[in-house]
């Protein structure tokens, strides 16, 4: 857990999809948000929020996930939080709020977040910036990035999102991704500029495109279940 004088970040893990969920809160007021919650860990997340007496205001989705069903709808029902996504996300969820690029939402004197549109992995991919912490979803992973071969993904868009938006942030910005399959928890902008095998500064777009076009990844196991559910923010639909 990241803890400072002003805010805390609880990094939580869901093992089936190797998804990180983040609870971020103001240490004084206990105003809170949750980023990329997962259906299978709903009860765990509710328990933590209640034990810490947090006031959950937002459930933020970095994109429409294909590998798991979100628990945002259930969290909203239980705790009254709003559900925030990029305005590029095509959803049928009455509880969702469309957020614009560079839009800043303030929860308290110590806690606010900025949405950064970063299309490429999907057309609606976004990152969340809180102080010097960047929650990157699948746009930028530790030594990797999200695939670009479905959900209107685009090599060109992802490369541009990382190089022109994320890599313009300070080098000491901490990267907190939505997934990791090797047990790593965080990185920095400086590290990824130098060491990311796909997106490091020494790579051209041609280098990146060649890598991405030859990943030969399998069809996402849960996509046919997860995408329809996530268009309703995880609500069960008959």
PDB file of N, CA and C in Angstrom, residues 29-105:
ATOM      1  N   UNK A  29     -10.259  12.994   5.269  1.00  0.00           N
ATOM      2  CA  UNK A  29     -11.714  13.027   5.065  1.00  0.00           C
ATOM      3  C   UNK A  29     -12.302  11.661   4.762  1.00  0.00           C
ATOM      4  N   UNK A  30     -11.447  10.714   4.319  1.00  0.00           N
ATOM      5  CA  UNK A  30     -11.841   9.353   3.936  1.00  0.00           C
ATOM      6  C   UNK A  30     -12.692   9.316   2.663  1.00  0.00           C
ATOM      7  N   UNK A  31     -12.687  10.408   1.892  1.00  0.00           N
ATOM      8  CA  UNK A  31     -13.282  10.382   0.558  1.00  0.00           C
ATOM      9  C   UNK A  31     -12.454   9.452  -0.318  1.00  0.00           C
ATOM     10  N   UNK A  32     -13.133   8.637  -1.167  1.00  0.00           N
ATOM     11  CA  UNK A  32     -12.411   7.572  -1.862  1.00  0.00           C
ATOM     12  C   UNK A  32     -12.933   7.332  -3.263  1.00  0.00           C
ATOM     13  N   UNK A  33     -12.065   6.713  -4.074  1.00  0.00           N
ATOM     14  CA  UNK A  33     -12.444   6.189  -5.381  1.00  0.00           C
ATOM     15  C   UNK A  33     -11.908   4.762  -5.481  1.00  0.00           C
ATOM     16  N   UNK A  34     -12.466   4.001  -6.396  1.00  0.00           N
ATOM     17  CA  UNK A  34     -11.938   2.677  -6.706  1.00  0.00           C
ATOM     18  C   UNK A  34     -11.749   2.606  -8.214  1.00  0.00           C
ATOM     19  N   UNK A  35     -10.651   1.991  -8.647  1.00  0.00           N
ATOM     20  CA  UNK A  35     -10.306   1.907 -10.061  1.00  0.00           C
ATOM     21  C   UNK A  35     -10.262   0.446 -10.483  1.00  0.00           C
ATOM     22  N   UNK A  36     -11.002   0.117 -11.531  1.00  0.00           N
ATOM     23  CA  UNK A  36     -11.036  -1.216 -12.132  1.00  0.00           C
ATOM     24  C   UNK A  36     -11.395  -2.335 -11.138  1.00  0.00           C
ATOM     25  N   UNK A  37     -12.542  -2.231 -10.481  1.00  0.00           N
ATOM     26  CA  UNK A  37     -12.975  -3.307  -9.580  1.00  0.00           C
ATOM     27  C   UNK A  37     -13.457  -4.529 -10.367  1.00  0.00           C
ATOM     28  N   UNK A  38     -13.379  -5.690  -9.741  1.00  0.00           N
ATOM     29  CA  UNK A  38     -13.675  -6.967 -10.394  1.00  0.00           C
ATOM     30  C   UNK A  38     -14.797  -7.685  -9.645  1.00  0.00           C
ATOM     31  N   UNK A  39     -15.705  -8.289 -10.401  1.00  0.00           N
ATOM     32  CA  UNK A  39     -16.875  -8.964  -9.823  1.00  0.00           C
ATOM     33  C   UNK A  39     -16.481 -10.002  -8.780  1.00  0.00           C
ATOM     34  N   UNK A  40     -15.457 -10.803  -9.073  1.00  0.00           N
ATOM     35  CA  UNK A  40     -15.076 -11.894  -8.175  1.00  0.00           C
ATOM     36  C   UNK A  40     -14.563 -11.403  -6.821  1.00  0.00           C
ATOM     37  N   UNK A  41     -14.114 -10.158  -6.758  1.00  0.00           N
ATOM     38  CA  UNK A  41     -13.569  -9.649  -5.494  1.00  0.00           C
ATOM     39  C   UNK A  41     -14.441  -8.542  -4.904  1.00  0.00           C
ATOM     40  N   UNK A  42     -15.709  -8.525  -5.279  1.00  0.00           N
ATOM     41  CA  UNK A  42     -16.639  -7.514  -4.768  1.00  0.00           C
ATOM     42  C   UNK A  42     -16.701  -7.530  -3.242  1.00  0.00           C
ATOM     43  N   UNK A  43     -16.887  -8.697  -2.644  1.00  0.00           N
ATOM     44  CA  UNK A  43     -17.047  -8.769  -1.196  1.00  0.00           C
ATOM     45  C   UNK A  43     -15.775  -8.327  -0.473  1.00  0.00           C
ATOM     46  N   UNK A  44     -14.631  -8.669  -1.004  1.00  0.00           N
ATOM     47  CA  UNK A  44     -13.372  -8.197  -0.414  1.00  0.00           C
ATOM     48  C   UNK A  44     -13.303  -6.676  -0.435  1.00  0.00           C
ATOM     49  N   UNK A  45     -13.630  -6.088  -1.578  1.00  0.00           N
ATOM     50  CA  UNK A  45     -13.525  -4.634  -1.714  1.00  0.00           C
ATOM     51  C   UNK A  45     -14.529  -3.921  -0.814  1.00  0.00           C
ATOM     52  N   UNK A  46     -15.739  -4.450  -0.741  1.00  0.00           N
ATOM     53  CA  UNK A  46     -16.743  -3.866   0.153  1.00  0.00           C
ATOM     54  C   UNK A  46     -16.282  -3.946   1.611  1.00  0.00           C
ATOM     55  N   UNK A  47     -15.703  -5.078   1.971  1.00  0.00           N
ATOM     56  CA  UNK A  47     -15.228  -5.233   3.346  1.00  0.00           C
ATOM     57  C   UNK A  47     -14.169  -4.187   3.676  1.00  0.00           C
ATOM     58  N   UNK A  48     -13.207  -4.008   2.799  1.00  0.00           N
ATOM     59  CA  UNK A  48     -12.134  -3.041   3.050  1.00  0.00           C
ATOM     60  C   UNK A  48     -12.690  -1.627   3.150  1.00  0.00           C
ATOM     61  N   UNK A  49     -13.558  -1.267   2.211  1.00  0.00           N
ATOM     62  CA  UNK A  49     -14.147   0.076   2.217  1.00  0.00           C
ATOM     63  C   UNK A  49     -14.900   0.328   3.519  1.00  0.00           C
ATOM     64  N   UNK A  50     -15.652  -0.658   3.962  1.00  0.00           N
ATOM     65  CA  UNK A  50     -16.437  -0.494   5.194  1.00  0.00           C
ATOM     66  C   UNK A  50     -15.564  -0.510   6.436  1.00  0.00           C
ATOM     67  N   UNK A  51     -14.568  -1.387   6.468  1.00  0.00           N
ATOM     68  CA  UNK A  51     -13.681  -1.437   7.631  1.00  0.00           C
ATOM     69  C   UNK A  51     -12.920  -0.123   7.820  1.00  0.00           C
ATOM     70  N   UNK A  52     -12.575   0.514   6.719  1.00  0.00           N
ATOM     71  CA  UNK A  52     -11.815   1.763   6.785  1.00  0.00           C
ATOM     72  C   UNK A  52     -12.721   2.992   6.869  1.00  0.00           C
ATOM     73  N   UNK A  53     -14.043   2.755   6.874  1.00  0.00           N
ATOM     74  CA  UNK A  53     -15.025   3.844   6.950  1.00  0.00           C
ATOM     75  C   UNK A  53     -14.887   4.828   5.791  1.00  0.00           C
ATOM     76  N   UNK A  54     -14.561   4.315   4.618  1.00  0.00           N
ATOM     77  CA  UNK A  54     -14.373   5.176   3.460  1.00  0.00           C
ATOM     78  C   UNK A  54     -15.701   5.600   2.862  1.00  0.00           C
ATOM     79  N   UNK A  55     -15.698   6.782   2.270  1.00  0.00           N
ATOM     80  CA  UNK A  55     -16.858   7.304   1.552  1.00  0.00           C
ATOM     81  C   UNK A  55     -16.555   7.209   0.063  1.00  0.00           C
ATOM     82  N   UNK A  56     -17.081   6.167  -0.577  1.00  0.00           N
ATOM     83  CA  UNK A  56     -16.758   5.905  -1.983  1.00  0.00           C
ATOM     84  C   UNK A  56     -17.608   6.792  -2.885  1.00  0.00           C
ATOM     85  N   UNK A  57     -16.939   7.642  -3.663  1.00  0.00           N
ATOM     86  CA  UNK A  57     -17.635   8.573  -4.550  1.00  0.00           C
ATOM     87  C   UNK A  57     -17.628   8.128  -6.005  1.00  0.00           C
ATOM     88  N   UNK A  58     -16.563   7.436  -6.426  1.00  0.00           N
ATOM     89  CA  UNK A  58     -16.426   7.071  -7.837  1.00  0.00           C
ATOM     90  C   UNK A  58     -15.910   5.642  -7.984  1.00  0.00           C
ATOM     91  N   UNK A  59     -16.462   4.937  -8.975  1.00  0.00           N
ATOM     92  CA  UNK A  59     -15.886   3.704  -9.514  1.00  0.00           C
ATOM     93  C   UNK A  59     -15.399   4.062 -10.913  1.00  0.00           C
ATOM     94  N   UNK A  60     -14.105   4.015 -11.142  1.00  0.00           N
ATOM     95  CA  UNK A  60     -13.536   4.411 -12.425  1.00  0.00           C
ATOM     96  C   UNK A  60     -13.099   3.183 -13.214  1.00  0.00           C
ATOM     97  N   UNK A  61     -13.467   3.169 -14.482  1.00  0.00           N
ATOM     98  CA  UNK A  61     -13.073   2.093 -15.394  1.00  0.00           C
ATOM     99  C   UNK A  61     -12.092   2.653 -16.413  1.00  0.00           C
ATOM    100  N   UNK A  62     -10.925   2.007 -16.538  1.00  0.00           N
ATOM    101  CA  UNK A  62      -9.951   2.486 -17.502  1.00  0.00           C
ATOM    102  C   UNK A  62     -10.307   2.103 -18.939  1.00  0.00           C
ATOM    103  N   UNK A  63     -11.237   1.161 -19.115  1.00  0.00           N
ATOM    104  CA  UNK A  63     -11.772   0.801 -20.437  1.00  0.00           C
ATOM    105  C   UNK A  63     -12.832  -0.271 -20.219  1.00  0.00           C
ATOM    106  N   UNK A  64     -13.459  -0.716 -21.301  1.00  0.00           N
ATOM    107  CA  UNK A  64     -14.383  -1.849 -21.219  1.00  0.00           C
ATOM    108  C   UNK A  64     -13.549  -3.123 -21.280  1.00  0.00           C
ATOM    109  N   UNK A  65     -13.468  -3.791 -20.164  1.00  0.00           N
ATOM    110  CA  UNK A  65     -12.570  -4.939 -20.032  1.00  0.00           C
ATOM    111  C   UNK A  65     -13.116  -6.170 -20.756  1.00  0.00           C
ATOM    112  N   UNK A  66     -12.187  -6.926 -21.342  1.00  0.00           N
ATOM    113  CA  UNK A  66     -12.561  -8.152 -22.040  1.00  0.00           C
ATOM    114  C   UNK A  66     -12.215  -9.401 -21.249  1.00  0.00           C
ATOM    115  N   UNK A  67     -11.477  -9.259 -20.146  1.00  0.00           N
ATOM    116  CA  UNK A  67     -10.999 -10.439 -19.422  1.00  0.00           C
ATOM    117  C   UNK A  67     -11.679 -10.645 -18.081  1.00  0.00           C
ATOM    118  N   UNK A  68     -12.526  -9.702 -17.668  1.00  0.00           N
ATOM    119  CA  UNK A  68     -13.275  -9.871 -16.424  1.00  0.00           C
ATOM    120  C   UNK A  68     -14.507  -8.980 -16.445  1.00  0.00           C
ATOM    121  N   UNK A  69     -15.457  -9.304 -15.577  1.00  0.00           N
ATOM    122  CA  UNK A  69     -16.653  -8.482 -15.421  1.00  0.00           C
ATOM    123  C   UNK A  69     -16.427  -7.524 -14.259  1.00  0.00           C
ATOM    124  N   UNK A  70     -16.732  -6.260 -14.476  1.00  0.00           N
ATOM    125  CA  UNK A  70     -16.562  -5.268 -13.427  1.00  0.00           C
ATOM    126  C   UNK A  70     -17.623  -5.424 -12.340  1.00  0.00           C
ATOM    127  N   UNK A  71     -17.289  -4.921 -11.155  1.00  0.00           N
ATOM    128  CA  UNK A  71     -18.264  -4.893 -10.064  1.00  0.00           C
ATOM    129  C   UNK A  71     -18.786  -3.475  -9.824  1.00  0.00           C
ATOM    130  N   UNK A  72     -18.558  -2.571 -10.770  1.00  0.00           N
ATOM    131  CA  UNK A  72     -18.934  -1.170 -10.573  1.00  0.00           C
ATOM    132  C   UNK A  72     -20.423  -0.988 -10.302  1.00  0.00           C
ATOM    133  N   UNK A  73     -21.264  -1.713 -11.036  1.00  0.00           N
ATOM    134  CA  UNK A  73     -22.705  -1.557 -10.839  1.00  0.00           C
ATOM    135  C   UNK A  73     -23.094  -1.950  -9.415  1.00  0.00           C
ATOM    136  N   UNK A  74     -22.555  -3.049  -8.930  1.00  0.00           N
ATOM    137  CA  UNK A  74     -22.862  -3.507  -7.574  1.00  0.00           C
ATOM    138  C   UNK A  74     -22.334  -2.539  -6.519  1.00  0.00           C
ATOM    139  N   UNK A  75     -21.121  -2.026  -6.718  1.00  0.00           N
ATOM    140  CA  UNK A  75     -20.564  -1.055  -5.778  1.00  0.00           C
ATOM    141  C   UNK A  75     -21.394   0.222  -5.758  1.00  0.00           C
ATOM    142  N   UNK A  76     -21.843   0.628  -6.929  1.00  0.00           N
ATOM    143  CA  UNK A  76     -22.698   1.820  -7.009  1.00  0.00           C
ATOM    144  C   UNK A  76     -24.011   1.605  -6.272  1.00  0.00           C
ATOM    145  N   UNK A  77     -24.596   0.427  -6.451  1.00  0.00           N
ATOM    146  CA  UNK A  77     -25.845   0.108  -5.750  1.00  0.00           C
ATOM    147  C   UNK A  77     -25.657   0.097  -4.242  1.00  0.00           C
ATOM    148  N   UNK A  78     -24.561  -0.478  -3.795  1.00  0.00           N
ATOM    149  CA  UNK A  78     -24.319  -0.637  -2.359  1.00  0.00           C
ATOM    150  C   UNK A  78     -23.936   0.682  -1.683  1.00  0.00           C
ATOM    151  N   UNK A  79     -23.133   1.503  -2.389  1.00  0.00           N
ATOM    152  CA  UNK A  79     -22.502   2.641  -1.726  1.00  0.00           C
ATOM    153  C   UNK A  79     -22.837   3.988  -2.357  1.00  0.00           C
ATOM    154  N   UNK A  80     -23.581   3.979  -3.457  1.00  0.00           N
ATOM    155  CA  UNK A  80     -24.008   5.233  -4.059  1.00  0.00           C
ATOM    156  C   UNK A  80     -22.958   5.929  -4.911  1.00  0.00           C
ATOM    157  N   UNK A  81     -21.877   5.252  -5.237  1.00  0.00           N
ATOM    158  CA  UNK A  81     -20.813   5.866  -6.027  1.00  0.00           C
ATOM    159  C   UNK A  81     -21.233   6.020  -7.490  1.00  0.00           C
ATOM    160  N   UNK A  82     -20.689   7.037  -8.128  1.00  0.00           N
ATOM    161  CA  UNK A  82     -20.876   7.204  -9.561  1.00  0.00           C
ATOM    162  C   UNK A  82     -19.857   6.345 -10.315  1.00  0.00           C
ATOM    163  N   UNK A  83     -20.203   5.979 -11.542  1.00  0.00           N
ATOM    164  CA  UNK A  83     -19.318   5.166 -12.369  1.00  0.00           C
ATOM    165  C   UNK A  83     -18.778   6.041 -13.491  1.00  0.00           C
ATOM    166  N   UNK A  84     -17.469   6.162 -13.564  1.00  0.00           N
ATOM    167  CA  UNK A  84     -16.854   7.044 -14.545  1.00  0.00           C
ATOM    168  C   UNK A  84     -16.072   6.290 -15.603  1.00  0.00           C
ATOM    169  N   UNK A  85     -16.305   6.680 -16.870  1.00  0.00           N
ATOM    170  CA  UNK A  85     -15.589   6.109 -18.002  1.00  0.00           C
ATOM    171  C   UNK A  85     -15.287   7.235 -18.995  1.00  0.00           C
ATOM    172  N   UNK A  86     -14.377   6.963 -19.912  1.00  0.00           N
ATOM    173  CA  UNK A  86     -14.135   7.893 -21.012  1.00  0.00           C
ATOM    174  C   UNK A  86     -15.419   8.106 -21.799  1.00  0.00           C
ATOM    175  N   UNK A  87     -15.584   9.307 -22.334  1.00  0.00           N
ATOM    176  CA  UNK A  87     -16.780   9.565 -23.142  1.00  0.00           C
ATOM    177  C   UNK A  87     -16.791   8.805 -24.454  1.00  0.00           C
ATOM    178  N   UNK A  88     -15.706   8.095 -24.739  1.00  0.00           N
ATOM    179  CA  UNK A  88     -15.667   7.247 -25.943  1.00  0.00           C
ATOM    180  C   UNK A  88     -16.260   5.859 -25.680  1.00  0.00           C
ATOM    181  N   UNK A  89     -16.534   5.548 -24.423  1.00  0.00           N
ATOM    182  CA  UNK A  89     -17.077   4.236 -24.074  1.00  0.00           C
ATOM    183  C   UNK A  89     -18.559   4.172 -24.427  1.00  0.00           C
ATOM    184  N   UNK A  90     -18.933   3.196 -25.226  1.00  0.00           N
ATOM    185  CA  UNK A  90     -20.328   3.013 -25.626  1.00  0.00           C
ATOM    186  C   UNK A  90     -20.974   2.031 -24.657  1.00  0.00           C
ATOM    187  N   UNK A  91     -21.696   2.582 -23.681  1.00  0.00           N
ATOM    188  CA  UNK A  91     -22.303   1.764 -22.646  1.00  0.00           C
ATOM    189  C   UNK A  91     -23.797   2.031 -22.557  1.00  0.00           C
ATOM    190  N   UNK A  92     -24.513   1.073 -21.984  1.00  0.00           N
ATOM    191  CA  UNK A  92     -25.950   1.196 -21.743  1.00  0.00           C
ATOM    192  C   UNK A  92     -26.204   1.135 -20.242  1.00  0.00           C
ATOM    193  N   UNK A  93     -25.447   1.924 -19.520  1.00  0.00           N
ATOM    194  CA  UNK A  93     -25.484   1.886 -18.058  1.00  0.00           C
ATOM    195  C   UNK A  93     -25.989   3.222 -17.539  1.00  0.00           C
ATOM    196  N   UNK A  94     -27.143   3.216 -16.896  1.00  0.00           N
ATOM    197  CA  UNK A  94     -27.754   4.465 -16.426  1.00  0.00           C
ATOM    198  C   UNK A  94     -26.960   5.113 -15.305  1.00  0.00           C
ATOM    199  N   UNK A  95     -26.092   4.358 -14.662  1.00  0.00           N
ATOM    200  CA  UNK A  95     -25.303   4.895 -13.554  1.00  0.00           C
ATOM    201  C   UNK A  95     -23.976   5.505 -13.999  1.00  0.00           C
ATOM    202  N   UNK A  96     -23.646   5.399 -15.277  1.00  0.00           N
ATOM    203  CA  UNK A  96     -22.331   5.837 -15.739  1.00  0.00           C
ATOM    204  C   UNK A  96     -22.304   7.325 -16.050  1.00  0.00           C
ATOM    205  N   UNK A  97     -21.115   7.895 -15.887  1.00  0.00           N
ATOM    206  CA  UNK A  97     -20.862   9.296 -16.196  1.00  0.00           C
ATOM    207  C   UNK A  97     -19.727   9.351 -17.207  1.00  0.00           C
ATOM    208  N   UNK A  98     -19.925  10.041 -18.323  1.00  0.00           N
ATOM    209  CA  UNK A  98     -18.884  10.184 -19.343  1.00  0.00           C
ATOM    210  C   UNK A  98     -17.925  11.291 -18.942  1.00  0.00           C
ATOM    211  N   UNK A  99     -16.647  10.987 -18.948  1.00  0.00           N
ATOM    212  CA  UNK A  99     -15.615  11.943 -18.570  1.00  0.00           C
ATOM    213  C   UNK A  99     -14.785  12.321 -19.789  1.00  0.00           C
ATOM    214  N   UNK A 100     -14.380  13.568 -19.852  1.00  0.00           N
ATOM    215  CA  UNK A 100     -13.643  14.089 -20.995  1.00  0.00           C
ATOM    216  C   UNK A 100     -12.141  14.078 -20.742  1.00  0.00           C
ATOM    217  N   UNK A 101     -11.384  14.142 -21.829  1.00  0.00           N
ATOM    218  CA  UNK A 101      -9.932  14.207 -21.738  1.00  0.00           C
ATOM    219  C   UNK A 101      -9.500  15.432 -20.931  1.00  0.00           C
ATOM    220  N   UNK A 102      -8.613  15.204 -19.983  1.00  0.00           N
ATOM    221  CA  UNK A 102      -8.080  16.247 -19.094  1.00  0.00           C
ATOM    222  C   UNK A 102      -9.103  16.779 -18.093  1.00  0.00           C
ATOM    223  N   UNK A 103     -10.260  16.122 -17.979  1.00  0.00           N
ATOM    224  CA  UNK A 103     -11.244  16.559 -16.987  1.00  0.00           C
ATOM    225  C   UNK A 103     -10.741  16.215 -15.585  1.00  0.00           C
ATOM    226  N   UNK A 104     -10.864  17.180 -14.686  1.00  0.00           N
ATOM    227  CA  UNK A 104     -10.418  17.014 -13.308  1.00  0.00           C
ATOM    228  C   UNK A 104     -11.631  16.985 -12.390  1.00  0.00           C
ATOM    229  N   UNK A 105     -11.704  15.979 -11.542  1.00  0.00           N
ATOM    230  CA  UNK A 105     -12.769  15.853 -10.546  1.00  0.00           C
ATOM    231  C   UNK A 105     -12.132  15.958  -9.163  1.00  0.00           C
TER     232      UNK A 105
END
